[in-house]
Amino acid sequence: MSGDHLHNDSQPPQVSALPRGGNGDPVEPAARPRGPFPGPDSSRESRLVDGPSLSCGAIQNSHKHKDKHKDREHRHKEHKKDKEKDREKSKHSNSEHKDSEKKHKEKEKTKHKDGSSEKHKDKHKDRDKEKRKEEKIRASGDAKIKKEKENGFSSPPRIKDEPEDDGYFAPPKEDIKPLRRPRDEDDADYKPKKIKTEDTKKEKKRKLEEEEDGKLKKPKNKDKKVPEPDNKKKKPKKEEEQKWKWWEEERYPEGIKWKFLEHKGPVFAPPYEPLPEAVKFYYDGKVMKLSPKAEEVATFFAKMLDHEYTTKEIFRKNFFKDWRKEMTNEEKNIITNLSKCDFNQMSQYFKAQSEARKQMSKEEKLKIKEENEKLLKEYGFCIMDNHKERIANFKIEPPGLFRGRGNHPKMGMLKRRIMPEDIIINCSNPWSKFVLSTFPLSNLAFGVGSLQGEKDWQKYETARRLKKCVDKIRNQYREDWKSKEMKVRQRAVALYFIDKLALRAGNEKEEGETADTVGCCSLRVEHINLHPELDGQEYVVEFDFLGKDSIRYYNKVPVEKRVFKNLQLFMENKQPEDDLFDRLNTGILNKHLQDLMEGLTAKVFRTYNASITLQQQLKELTAPDENIPAKILSYNRANRAVAILCNHQRAPPKTFEKSMMNLQSKIDAKKDQLADARRDLKSAKADAKVMKDAKTKKVVESKKKAVQRLEEQLMKLEVQATDREENKQIALGTSKLNYLDPRISVACCCPFMNVPSVDSLIKTEQLRTILFPSTISGFHEGPPSGGLTPGFLSG
DNA sequence: GTGGGGACTTAGACCGCACAAC
DNA sequence: GTTGTGCGGTCTAAGTCCCCAC
């Protein structure tokens, strides 16, 4: 690869920004990201922020960076000023409300004498509260609107009650040893080693083993579709052979991820192609030719015309404001009302293009595929130390309109085209992500995928460490429910929710910058309802709030009496929009957790409880004598239990109703067939009774078999319907990818797969595909067994 | 001590492909 | 051969957590 080299070979890393040729010699200066689509002015330098060995251009660029920072600060100040103004305005109109709030605060002051140091830290929260109240009043009846926008989904009843310690993550016999030898800090002469590849003989042996193991091939049950082991199809053999086994490498010192890095930079979005002359834009019924810039932004809107977004007031308002910024003065004078704009021809044009793409011949599709593969080969990989690594996200996000989720205040805003000069190559630290930018509304993550594997492994190791002390932590927070300090009580109740319900931590968010979503620490009084008794259960807490991605969390949970009483106390004399845990934030909570266990944060509980739920469910649902399709079904059910716990929802598939109807008609048809077959059997039996000969007996037998076959088919269809219905709004992928320790799945599979070791099982392509989708493209690859034995479930 | 921002992780939507069913 | 369906991959939004400057 002859791209930019970032050579990092000592501690602190000495970075050479000089690109090198294929032989390692320096070539052209300036680490500029290059891509096939450098934009209209590709000669402009990208910015480079670096350590001591910065080039001249880079220093200038770092000034730019400072300017940008100042700019941001300025914008922020302006924003604050605006907010102050707004607050002033609403103060006048809502003085009455303010008075009552003042009274409430005075009450609070006298009430919470228990912690003097807690008073001032509430300032920030109070400010937020004020803002929220004012926003609410301005929005007049916001609560009602919120109710309307919610998707009406009710979280199914909790699967988990109180996770028991049943041996999840049995600790490995020996302590975790560093996998890599820590290099000396002055190891300046470090040179990339020869690329380590999987031994070809081993590879052949492995493939032979797989072929021999008939059981691991595609199950015969066709009703349950199993993904093909198509890794080989997708991955060239060479690449397979060059798979890097990080777990067999020595470790760098803490914080060092790499010492040698070579990559070709990101790929820029293709330049804008103006619309054909025939495609017209109309304003107020008259044809209007737009300038290229204005036309490009208009096409973003036109492409979304069928989407609900374009009917939303905030979206339209934000879009129109940003669109006008791209217009010429003349256009600005004419186009003053978005409702008078007719984007229909544009929209039709893009639909036709999309349709044409679908209708392309095989050859044309293949050509495009090859081009994409070429691009991936050239820009999608880097050389990191001594191995080839896939880059997670090498394409720069194309320009478009921001689609916030939920009621996002910035939806519809323009995400403008990113130019080479917007890119900063930050090679002053050996980070996993080395191209950054300060762009609003754009995510420029440019990460090296496989570093993720090690991180994932560490994540699950932390969860396993939590297992060792979770009882102690639970006892501690139970004790803290009785604390004299309000802060401690709040922390203990919040932690109980995080542990019991797998709630997210709930960081504070900047008002007006994002949708109004909350997590545990940021819950407000309005988000819970207390029921001393509900549906025959005592002390029930009803949660109803919008969490991450504006996904509704709705749940009724019976809690312990002391928790219930504490919640009543926390809610006393508070308004609905007040913080439930007014003396708590994620910083305080995580600091406390760090004291309980090194590396423990709120989200570790989510990982821990998700994985232990999977383990418990697998234990309950799987039986040793089940066949593989049944095992897979059980696995999916266990997976579903975790998804429910973590509240991973999805919008029902667009074709859901139709596909359910199709399935139902199949079931009906099958029932008819079965009824006919039963009738036939009955009459055959009657005939046999009269005739009493071998021929009629044979007929009876075949009719019996037909009935049995149809009964089985009907049962399968009905199971499928139930399965599909249960999965309607549940997303399984997220938990599979992020929360479930793969070793649990592997260990669960070993006994019934008749596989000698975890290692040989994980090499089985089919299982890898089902259980660990993230490993397909070489991402998130982890150590095969991580020191676990197949029997660790019982340990 | 606090706020802001960067690094990193988690998340759902969408799209295109492969394959089963008809 | 056509259609419906499920799946993985990609994209990008939105969280968590931590560090640093003020």
mmCIF file with all atom_site columns, N, CA, C and O (backbone and C1' of nucleotides) in Angstrom, chain A residues 397 402 405 408 415 506-507 509 517 549 590 601-603 662 724 776, chain C residues 3-18 22:
data_model
loop_
_atom_site.group_PDB
_atom_site.id
_atom_site.type_symbol
_atom_site.label_atom_id
_atom_site.label_alt_id
_atom_site.label_comp_id
_atom_site.label_asym_id
_atom_site.label_entity_id
_atom_site.label_seq_id
_atom_site.pdbx_PDB_ins_code
_atom_site.Cartn_x
_atom_site.Cartn_y
_atom_site.Cartn_z
_atom_site.occupancy
_atom_site.B_iso_or_equiv
_atom_site.pdbx_formal_charge
_atom_site.auth_seq_id
_atom_site.auth_comp_id
_atom_site.auth_asym_id
_atom_site.auth_atom_id
_atom_site.pdbx_PDB_model_num
ATOM 1   N N     . GLU A 1 397 ? -19.100 10.515  5.404   1.00 0.00 ? 397 GLU A N     1
ATOM 2   C CA    . GLU A 1 397 ? -20.559 10.619  5.294   1.00 0.00 ? 397 GLU A CA    1
ATOM 3   C C     . GLU A 1 397 ? -20.947 11.611  4.180   1.00 0.00 ? 397 GLU A C     1
ATOM 4   O O     . GLU A 1 397 ? -20.448 12.734  4.169   1.00 0.00 ? 397 GLU A O     1
ATOM 5   N N     . PHE A 1 402 ? -30.128 16.083  8.241   1.00 0.00 ? 402 PHE A N     1
ATOM 6   C CA    . PHE A 1 402 ? -30.025 15.388  9.517   1.00 0.00 ? 402 PHE A CA    1
ATOM 7   C C     . PHE A 1 402 ? -31.380 14.787  9.894   1.00 0.00 ? 402 PHE A C     1
ATOM 8   O O     . PHE A 1 402 ? -32.392 15.466  9.909   1.00 0.00 ? 402 PHE A O     1
ATOM 9   N N     . ARG A 1 405 ? -33.685 11.285  15.763  1.00 0.00 ? 405 ARG A N     1
ATOM 10  C CA    . ARG A 1 405 ? -34.750 10.356  16.152  1.00 0.00 ? 405 ARG A CA    1
ATOM 11  C C     . ARG A 1 405 ? -35.639 11.008  17.204  1.00 0.00 ? 405 ARG A C     1
ATOM 12  O O     . ARG A 1 405 ? -35.189 11.844  17.962  1.00 0.00 ? 405 ARG A O     1
ATOM 13  N N     . HIS A 1 408 ? -36.390 15.344  17.735  1.00 0.00 ? 408 HIS A N     1
ATOM 14  C CA    . HIS A 1 408 ? -35.087 16.004  17.747  1.00 0.00 ? 408 HIS A CA    1
ATOM 15  C C     . HIS A 1 408 ? -35.196 17.425  17.217  1.00 0.00 ? 408 HIS A C     1
ATOM 16  O O     . HIS A 1 408 ? -35.709 17.643  16.124  1.00 0.00 ? 408 HIS A O     1
ATOM 17  N N     . LYS A 1 415 ? -26.523 18.672  6.657   1.00 0.00 ? 415 LYS A N     1
ATOM 18  C CA    . LYS A 1 415 ? -25.190 18.157  6.971   1.00 0.00 ? 415 LYS A CA    1
ATOM 19  C C     . LYS A 1 415 ? -24.379 18.446  5.722   1.00 0.00 ? 415 LYS A C     1
ATOM 20  O O     . LYS A 1 415 ? -24.552 17.779  4.694   1.00 0.00 ? 415 LYS A O     1
ATOM 21  N N     . GLY A 1 506 ? -27.952 7.307   32.165  1.00 0.00 ? 506 GLY A N     1
ATOM 22  C CA    . GLY A 1 506 ? -28.739 8.543   32.065  1.00 0.00 ? 506 GLY A CA    1
ATOM 23  C C     . GLY A 1 506 ? -27.932 9.794   32.344  1.00 0.00 ? 506 GLY A C     1
ATOM 24  O O     . GLY A 1 506 ? -28.134 10.482  33.335  1.00 0.00 ? 506 GLY A O     1
ATOM 25  N N     . ASN A 1 507 ? -27.028 10.090  31.398  1.00 0.00 ? 507 ASN A N     1
ATOM 26  C CA    . ASN A 1 507 ? -26.236 11.326  31.518  1.00 0.00 ? 507 ASN A CA    1
ATOM 27  C C     . ASN A 1 507 ? -27.111 12.547  31.360  1.00 0.00 ? 507 ASN A C     1
ATOM 28  O O     . ASN A 1 507 ? -28.171 12.486  30.733  1.00 0.00 ? 507 ASN A O     1
ATOM 29  N N     . LYS A 1 509 ? -28.090 15.952  29.635  1.00 0.00 ? 509 LYS A N     1
ATOM 30  C CA    . LYS A 1 509 ? -27.966 16.357  28.238  1.00 0.00 ? 509 LYS A CA    1
ATOM 31  C C     . LYS A 1 509 ? -28.216 17.846  28.101  1.00 0.00 ? 509 LYS A C     1
ATOM 32  O O     . LYS A 1 509 ? -28.931 18.426  28.909  1.00 0.00 ? 509 LYS A O     1
ATOM 33  N N     . THR A 1 517 ? -34.886 12.739  26.006  1.00 0.00 ? 517 THR A N     1
ATOM 34  C CA    . THR A 1 517 ? -34.821 11.337  26.425  1.00 0.00 ? 517 THR A CA    1
ATOM 35  C C     . THR A 1 517 ? -34.079 11.260  27.752  1.00 0.00 ? 517 THR A C     1
ATOM 36  O O     . THR A 1 517 ? -33.291 12.133  28.056  1.00 0.00 ? 517 THR A O     1
ATOM 37  N N     . ASP A 1 549 ? -32.557 6.769   21.697  1.00 0.00 ? 549 ASP A N     1
ATOM 38  C CA    . ASP A 1 549 ? -33.221 6.720   20.386  1.00 0.00 ? 549 ASP A CA    1
ATOM 39  C C     . ASP A 1 549 ? -34.721 6.964   20.490  1.00 0.00 ? 549 ASP A C     1
ATOM 40  O O     . ASP A 1 549 ? -35.477 6.557   19.605  1.00 0.00 ? 549 ASP A O     1
ATOM 41  N N     . ASN A 1 590 ? -20.909 6.728   39.064  1.00 0.00 ? 590 ASN A N     1
ATOM 42  C CA    . ASN A 1 590 ? -19.775 5.953   38.570  1.00 0.00 ? 590 ASN A CA    1
ATOM 43  C C     . ASN A 1 590 ? -18.566 6.050   39.492  1.00 0.00 ? 590 ASN A C     1
ATOM 44  O O     . ASN A 1 590 ? -17.792 5.105   39.607  1.00 0.00 ? 590 ASN A O     1
ATOM 45  N N     . THR A 1 601 ? -18.613 0.511   36.033  1.00 0.00 ? 601 THR A N     1
ATOM 46  C CA    . THR A 1 601 ? -19.458 1.669   35.709  1.00 0.00 ? 601 THR A CA    1
ATOM 47  C C     . THR A 1 601 ? -20.888 1.144   35.562  1.00 0.00 ? 601 THR A C     1
ATOM 48  O O     . THR A 1 601 ? -21.111 -0.066  35.555  1.00 0.00 ? 601 THR A O     1
ATOM 49  N N     . ALA A 1 602 ? -21.811 2.074   35.406  1.00 0.00 ? 602 ALA A N     1
ATOM 50  C CA    . ALA A 1 602 ? -23.221 1.682   35.338  1.00 0.00 ? 602 ALA A CA    1
ATOM 51  C C     . ALA A 1 602 ? -23.473 0.693   34.206  1.00 0.00 ? 602 ALA A C     1
ATOM 52  O O     . ALA A 1 602 ? -24.267 -0.241  34.334  1.00 0.00 ? 602 ALA A O     1
ATOM 53  N N     . LYS A 1 603 ? -22.783 0.898   33.072  1.00 0.00 ? 603 LYS A N     1
ATOM 54  C CA    . LYS A 1 603 ? -23.131 0.043   31.936  1.00 0.00 ? 603 LYS A CA    1
ATOM 55  C C     . LYS A 1 603 ? -22.635 -1.394  32.083  1.00 0.00 ? 603 LYS A C     1
ATOM 56  O O     . LYS A 1 603 ? -23.094 -2.289  31.381  1.00 0.00 ? 603 LYS A O     1
ATOM 57  N N     . ASN A 1 662 ? -50.216 -13.849 5.041   1.00 0.00 ? 662 ASN A N     1
ATOM 58  C CA    . ASN A 1 662 ? -49.806 -14.973 4.182   1.00 0.00 ? 662 ASN A CA    1
ATOM 59  C C     . ASN A 1 662 ? -49.629 -16.244 5.007   1.00 0.00 ? 662 ASN A C     1
ATOM 60  O O     . ASN A 1 662 ? -50.099 -17.322 4.619   1.00 0.00 ? 662 ASN A O     1
ATOM 61  N N     . ARG A 1 724 ? -42.846 -15.317 15.032  1.00 0.00 ? 724 ARG A N     1
ATOM 62  C CA    . ARG A 1 724 ? -42.817 -14.056 14.282  1.00 0.00 ? 724 ARG A CA    1
ATOM 63  C C     . ARG A 1 724 ? -43.573 -12.963 15.026  1.00 0.00 ? 724 ARG A C     1
ATOM 64  O O     . ARG A 1 724 ? -43.130 -11.827 15.093  1.00 0.00 ? 724 ARG A O     1
ATOM 65  N N     . ILE A 1 776 ? -18.148 -12.160 11.221  1.00 0.00 ? 776 ILE A N     1
ATOM 66  C CA    . ILE A 1 776 ? -18.174 -12.549 9.812   1.00 0.00 ? 776 ILE A CA    1
ATOM 67  C C     . ILE A 1 776 ? -17.151 -11.766 8.996   1.00 0.00 ? 776 ILE A C     1
ATOM 68  O O     . ILE A 1 776 ? -16.381 -12.317 8.253   1.00 0.00 ? 776 ILE A O     1
ATOM 69  P P     . DT  C 2 3   ? -43.189 -11.253 -10.156 1.00 0.00 ? 3   DT  C P     1
ATOM 70  O "O5'" . DT  C 2 3   ? -43.262 -11.778 -8.649  1.00 0.00 ? 3   DT  C "O5'" 1
ATOM 71  C "C5'" . DT  C 2 3   ? -44.210 -12.798 -8.307  1.00 0.00 ? 3   DT  C "C5'" 1
ATOM 72  C "C4'" . DT  C 2 3   ? -44.046 -13.130 -6.839  1.00 0.00 ? 3   DT  C "C4'" 1
ATOM 73  C "C3'" . DT  C 2 3   ? -43.846 -11.911 -5.930  1.00 0.00 ? 3   DT  C "C3'" 1
ATOM 74  O "O3'" . DT  C 2 3   ? -44.782 -11.994 -4.871  1.00 0.00 ? 3   DT  C "O3'" 1
ATOM 75  C "C1'" . DT  C 2 3   ? -42.154 -13.526 -5.545  1.00 0.00 ? 3   DT  C "C1'" 1
ATOM 76  P P     . DG  C 2 4   ? -44.902 -10.873 -3.787  1.00 0.00 ? 4   DG  C P     1
ATOM 77  O "O5'" . DG  C 2 4   ? -44.370 -11.645 -2.499  1.00 0.00 ? 4   DG  C "O5'" 1
ATOM 78  C "C5'" . DG  C 2 4   ? -44.748 -13.006 -2.302  1.00 0.00 ? 4   DG  C "C5'" 1
ATOM 79  C "C4'" . DG  C 2 4   ? -44.031 -13.545 -1.078  1.00 0.00 ? 4   DG  C "C4'" 1
ATOM 80  C "C3'" . DG  C 2 4   ? -43.906 -12.563 0.080   1.00 0.00 ? 4   DG  C "C3'" 1
ATOM 81  O "O3'" . DG  C 2 4   ? -44.151 -13.323 1.261   1.00 0.00 ? 4   DG  C "O3'" 1
ATOM 82  C "C1'" . DG  C 2 4   ? -41.739 -13.230 -0.632  1.00 0.00 ? 4   DG  C "C1'" 1
ATOM 83  P P     . DT  C 2 5   ? -44.169 -12.667 2.674   1.00 0.00 ? 5   DT  C P     1
ATOM 84  O "O5'" . DT  C 2 5   ? -42.713 -13.018 3.200   1.00 0.00 ? 5   DT  C "O5'" 1
ATOM 85  C "C5'" . DT  C 2 5   ? -42.295 -14.389 3.264   1.00 0.00 ? 5   DT  C "C5'" 1
ATOM 86  C "C4'" . DT  C 2 5   ? -40.855 -14.442 3.738   1.00 0.00 ? 5   DT  C "C4'" 1
ATOM 87  C "C3'" . DT  C 2 5   ? -40.552 -13.514 4.908   1.00 0.00 ? 5   DT  C "C3'" 1
ATOM 88  O "O3'" . DT  C 2 5   ? -40.200 -14.341 6.005   1.00 0.00 ? 5   DT  C "O3'" 1
ATOM 89  C "C1'" . DT  C 2 5   ? -38.862 -13.412 3.223   1.00 0.00 ? 5   DT  C "C1'" 1
ATOM 90  P P     . DG  C 2 6   ? -39.901 -13.743 7.424   1.00 0.00 ? 6   DG  C P     1
ATOM 91  O "O5'" . DG  C 2 6   ? -38.334 -13.968 7.510   1.00 0.00 ? 6   DG  C "O5'" 1
ATOM 92  C "C5'" . DG  C 2 6   ? -37.789 -15.212 7.061   1.00 0.00 ? 6   DG  C "C5'" 1
ATOM 93  C "C4'" . DG  C 2 6   ? -36.277 -15.097 7.062   1.00 0.00 ? 6   DG  C "C4'" 1
ATOM 94  C "C3'" . DG  C 2 6   ? -35.717 -14.379 8.282   1.00 0.00 ? 6   DG  C "C3'" 1
ATOM 95  O "O3'" . DG  C 2 6   ? -34.584 -15.113 8.705   1.00 0.00 ? 6   DG  C "O3'" 1
ATOM 96  C "C1'" . DG  C 2 6   ? -35.018 -13.273 6.296   1.00 0.00 ? 6   DG  C "C1'" 1
ATOM 97  P P     . DC  C 2 7   ? -33.827 -14.777 10.009  1.00 0.00 ? 7   DC  C P     1
ATOM 98  O "O5'" . DC  C 2 7   ? -32.444 -14.247 9.438   1.00 0.00 ? 7   DC  C "O5'" 1
ATOM 99  C "C5'" . DC  C 2 7   ? -31.721 -15.034 8.469   1.00 0.00 ? 7   DC  C "C5'" 1
ATOM 100 C "C4'" . DC  C 2 7   ? -30.689 -14.136 7.833   1.00 0.00 ? 7   DC  C "C4'" 1
ATOM 101 C "C3'" . DC  C 2 7   ? -29.941 -13.287 8.847   1.00 0.00 ? 7   DC  C "C3'" 1
ATOM 102 O "O3'" . DC  C 2 7   ? -28.634 -13.820 9.020   1.00 0.00 ? 7   DC  C "O3'" 1
ATOM 103 C "C1'" . DC  C 2 7   ? -30.590 -12.023 6.902   1.00 0.00 ? 7   DC  C "C1'" 1
ATOM 104 P P     . DG  C 2 8   ? -27.679 -13.183 10.072  1.00 0.00 ? 8   DG  C P     1
ATOM 105 O "O5'" . DG  C 2 8   ? -26.744 -12.314 9.124   1.00 0.00 ? 8   DG  C "O5'" 1
ATOM 106 C "C5'" . DG  C 2 8   ? -26.181 -12.892 7.944   1.00 0.00 ? 8   DG  C "C5'" 1
ATOM 107 C "C4'" . DG  C 2 8   ? -25.484 -11.812 7.150   1.00 0.00 ? 8   DG  C "C4'" 1
ATOM 108 C "C3'" . DG  C 2 8   ? -24.487 -10.986 7.957   1.00 0.00 ? 8   DG  C "C3'" 1
ATOM 109 O "O3'" . DG  C 2 8   ? -23.346 -10.785 7.134   1.00 0.00 ? 8   DG  C "O3'" 1
ATOM 110 C "C1'" . DG  C 2 8   ? -26.180 -9.558  7.099   1.00 0.00 ? 8   DG  C "C1'" 1
ATOM 111 P P     . DG  C 2 9   ? -22.136 -9.932  7.619   1.00 0.00 ? 9   DG  C P     1
ATOM 112 O "O5'" . DG  C 2 9   ? -22.404 -8.531  6.909   1.00 0.00 ? 9   DG  C "O5'" 1
ATOM 113 C "C5'" . DG  C 2 9   ? -22.580 -8.496  5.496   1.00 0.00 ? 9   DG  C "C5'" 1
ATOM 114 C "C4'" . DG  C 2 9   ? -22.689 -7.051  5.055   1.00 0.00 ? 9   DG  C "C4'" 1
ATOM 115 C "C3'" . DG  C 2 9   ? -21.710 -6.102  5.747   1.00 0.00 ? 9   DG  C "C3'" 1
ATOM 116 O "O3'" . DG  C 2 9   ? -21.140 -5.263  4.744   1.00 0.00 ? 9   DG  C "O3'" 1
ATOM 117 C "C1'" . DG  C 2 9   ? -23.943 -5.358  6.101   1.00 0.00 ? 9   DG  C "C1'" 1
ATOM 118 P P     . DT  C 2 10  ? -20.123 -4.148  5.109   1.00 0.00 ? 10  DT  C P     1
ATOM 119 O "O5'" . DT  C 2 10  ? -21.045 -2.838  5.110   1.00 0.00 ? 10  DT  C "O5'" 1
ATOM 120 C "C5'" . DT  C 2 10  ? -21.895 -2.592  3.996   1.00 0.00 ? 10  DT  C "C5'" 1
ATOM 121 C "C4'" . DT  C 2 10  ? -22.709 -1.336  4.264   1.00 0.00 ? 10  DT  C "C4'" 1
ATOM 122 C "C3'" . DT  C 2 10  ? -21.899 -0.171  4.841   1.00 0.00 ? 10  DT  C "C3'" 1
ATOM 123 O "O3'" . DT  C 2 10  ? -22.145 0.958   4.012   1.00 0.00 ? 10  DT  C "O3'" 1
ATOM 124 C "C1'" . DT  C 2 10  ? -23.849 -0.541  6.125   1.00 0.00 ? 10  DT  C "C1'" 1
ATOM 125 P P     . DC  C 2 11  ? -21.410 2.311   4.251   1.00 0.00 ? 11  DC  C P     1
ATOM 126 O "O5'" . DC  C 2 11  ? -22.506 3.153   5.030   1.00 0.00 ? 11  DC  C "O5'" 1
ATOM 127 C "C5'" . DC  C 2 11  ? -23.806 3.283   4.458   1.00 0.00 ? 11  DC  C "C5'" 1
ATOM 128 C "C4'" . DC  C 2 11  ? -24.686 4.008   5.441   1.00 0.00 ? 11  DC  C "C4'" 1
ATOM 129 C "C3'" . DC  C 2 11  ? -24.038 5.239   6.088   1.00 0.00 ? 11  DC  C "C3'" 1
ATOM 130 O "O3'" . DC  C 2 11  ? -24.902 6.339   5.893   1.00 0.00 ? 11  DC  C "O3'" 1
ATOM 131 C "C1'" . DC  C 2 11  ? -24.999 3.840   7.734   1.00 0.00 ? 11  DC  C "C1'" 1
ATOM 132 P P     . DT  C 2 12  ? -24.377 7.799   6.069   1.00 0.00 ? 12  DT  C P     1
ATOM 133 O "O5'" . DT  C 2 12  ? -24.866 8.143   7.541   1.00 0.00 ? 12  DT  C "O5'" 1
ATOM 134 C "C5'" . DT  C 2 12  ? -26.266 8.112   7.814   1.00 0.00 ? 12  DT  C "C5'" 1
ATOM 135 C "C4'" . DT  C 2 12  ? -26.482 8.096   9.294   1.00 0.00 ? 12  DT  C "C4'" 1
ATOM 136 C "C3'" . DT  C 2 12  ? -25.687 9.172   10.065  1.00 0.00 ? 12  DT  C "C3'" 1
ATOM 137 O "O3'" . DT  C 2 12  ? -26.534 9.633   11.091  1.00 0.00 ? 12  DT  C "O3'" 1
ATOM 138 C "C1'" . DT  C 2 12  ? -25.380 7.133   11.048  1.00 0.00 ? 12  DT  C "C1'" 1
ATOM 139 P P     . DA  C 2 13  ? -26.801 11.168  11.311  1.00 0.00 ? 13  DA  C P     1
ATOM 140 O "O5'" . DA  C 2 13  ? -27.765 11.077  12.569  1.00 0.00 ? 13  DA  C "O5'" 1
ATOM 141 C "C5'" . DA  C 2 13  ? -28.918 10.250  12.490  1.00 0.00 ? 13  DA  C "C5'" 1
ATOM 142 C "C4'" . DA  C 2 13  ? -29.177 9.636   13.848  1.00 0.00 ? 13  DA  C "C4'" 1
ATOM 143 C "C3'" . DA  C 2 13  ? -29.030 10.606  15.023  1.00 0.00 ? 13  DA  C "C3'" 1
ATOM 144 O "O3'" . DA  C 2 13  ? -30.170 10.415  15.844  1.00 0.00 ? 13  DA  C "O3'" 1
ATOM 145 C "C1'" . DA  C 2 13  ? -27.696 8.669   15.383  1.00 0.00 ? 13  DA  C "C1'" 1
ATOM 146 P P     . DA  C 2 14  ? -30.421 11.343  17.059  1.00 0.00 ? 14  DA  C P     1
ATOM 147 O "O5'" . DA  C 2 14  ? -29.782 10.507  18.243  1.00 0.00 ? 14  DA  C "O5'" 1
ATOM 148 C "C5'" . DA  C 2 14  ? -30.376 9.272   18.612  1.00 0.00 ? 14  DA  C "C5'" 1
ATOM 149 C "C4'" . DA  C 2 14  ? -29.591 8.731   19.779  1.00 0.00 ? 14  DA  C "C4'" 1
ATOM 150 C "C3'" . DA  C 2 14  ? -29.291 9.762   20.869  1.00 0.00 ? 14  DA  C "C3'" 1
ATOM 151 O "O3'" . DA  C 2 14  ? -29.405 9.083   22.105  1.00 0.00 ? 14  DA  C "O3'" 1
ATOM 152 C "C1'" . DA  C 2 14  ? -27.309 8.769   20.197  1.00 0.00 ? 14  DA  C "C1'" 1
ATOM 153 P P     . DG  C 2 15  ? -30.179 9.699   23.306  1.00 0.00 ? 15  DG  C P     1
ATOM 154 O "O5'" . DG  C 2 15  ? -29.752 8.733   24.485  1.00 0.00 ? 15  DG  C "O5'" 1
ATOM 155 C "C5'" . DG  C 2 15  ? -28.529 8.934   25.146  1.00 0.00 ? 15  DG  C "C5'" 1
ATOM 156 C "C4'" . DG  C 2 15  ? -27.742 7.673   25.168  1.00 0.00 ? 15  DG  C "C4'" 1
ATOM 157 C "C3'" . DG  C 2 15  ? -26.666 7.662   26.238  1.00 0.00 ? 15  DG  C "C3'" 1
ATOM 158 O "O3'" . DG  C 2 15  ? -27.130 7.004   27.374  1.00 0.00 ? 15  DG  C "O3'" 1
ATOM 159 C "C1'" . DG  C 2 15  ? -25.744 7.051   24.119  1.00 0.00 ? 15  DG  C "C1'" 1
ATOM 160 P P     . DT  C 2 16  ? -26.519 7.289   28.753  1.00 0.00 ? 16  DT  C P     1
ATOM 161 O "O5'" . DT  C 2 16  ? -25.047 6.680   28.658  1.00 0.00 ? 16  DT  C "O5'" 1
ATOM 162 C "C5'" . DT  C 2 16  ? -24.858 5.275   28.551  1.00 0.00 ? 16  DT  C "C5'" 1
ATOM 163 C "C4'" . DT  C 2 16  ? -23.379 4.968   28.691  1.00 0.00 ? 16  DT  C "C4'" 1
ATOM 164 C "C3'" . DT  C 2 16  ? -22.755 5.501   29.977  1.00 0.00 ? 16  DT  C "C3'" 1
ATOM 165 O "O3'" . DT  C 2 16  ? -21.953 4.471   30.524  1.00 0.00 ? 16  DT  C "O3'" 1
ATOM 166 C "C1'" . DT  C 2 16  ? -21.572 6.354   28.104  1.00 0.00 ? 16  DT  C "C1'" 1
ATOM 167 P P     . DC  C 2 17  ? -21.405 4.587   31.999  1.00 0.00 ? 17  DC  C P     1
ATOM 168 O "O5'" . DC  C 2 17  ? -19.958 5.188   31.748  1.00 0.00 ? 17  DC  C "O5'" 1
ATOM 169 C "C5'" . DC  C 2 17  ? -19.047 4.469   30.914  1.00 0.00 ? 17  DC  C "C5'" 1
ATOM 170 C "C4'" . DC  C 2 17  ? -17.824 5.315   30.670  1.00 0.00 ? 17  DC  C "C4'" 1
ATOM 171 C "C3'" . DC  C 2 17  ? -17.253 5.986   31.929  1.00 0.00 ? 17  DC  C "C3'" 1
ATOM 172 O "O3'" . DC  C 2 17  ? -15.882 5.668   31.996  1.00 0.00 ? 17  DC  C "O3'" 1
ATOM 173 C "C1'" . DC  C 2 17  ? -17.451 7.533   30.163  1.00 0.00 ? 17  DC  C "C1'" 1
ATOM 174 P P     . DC  C 2 18  ? -15.053 5.843   33.314  1.00 0.00 ? 18  DC  C P     1
ATOM 175 O "O5'" . DC  C 2 18  ? -13.817 6.689   32.792  1.00 0.00 ? 18  DC  C "O5'" 1
ATOM 176 C "C5'" . DC  C 2 18  ? -13.346 6.498   31.450  1.00 0.00 ? 18  DC  C "C5'" 1
ATOM 177 C "C4'" . DC  C 2 18  ? -12.672 7.769   30.993  1.00 0.00 ? 18  DC  C "C4'" 1
ATOM 178 C "C3'" . DC  C 2 18  ? -11.920 8.507   32.102  1.00 0.00 ? 18  DC  C "C3'" 1
ATOM 179 O "O3'" . DC  C 2 18  ? -10.631 8.824   31.622  1.00 0.00 ? 18  DC  C "O3'" 1
ATOM 180 C "C1'" . DC  C 2 18  ? -13.355 9.993   30.952  1.00 0.00 ? 18  DC  C "C1'" 1
ATOM 181 P P     . DC  C 2 22  ? -7.587  26.986  29.151  1.00 0.00 ? 22  DC  C P     1
ATOM 182 O "O5'" . DC  C 2 22  ? -8.680  27.588  30.139  1.00 0.00 ? 22  DC  C "O5'" 1
ATOM 183 C "C5'" . DC  C 2 22  ? -10.080 27.381  29.862  1.00 0.00 ? 22  DC  C "C5'" 1
ATOM 184 C "C4'" . DC  C 2 22  ? -10.861 27.639  31.125  1.00 0.00 ? 22  DC  C "C4'" 1
ATOM 185 C "C3'" . DC  C 2 22  ? -10.351 28.813  31.965  1.00 0.00 ? 22  DC  C "C3'" 1
ATOM 186 O "O3'" . DC  C 2 22  ? -11.409 29.734  32.151  1.00 0.00 ? 22  DC  C "O3'" 1
ATOM 187 C "C1'" . DC  C 2 22  ? -10.731 26.913  33.312  1.00 0.00 ? 22  DC  C "C1'" 1
#
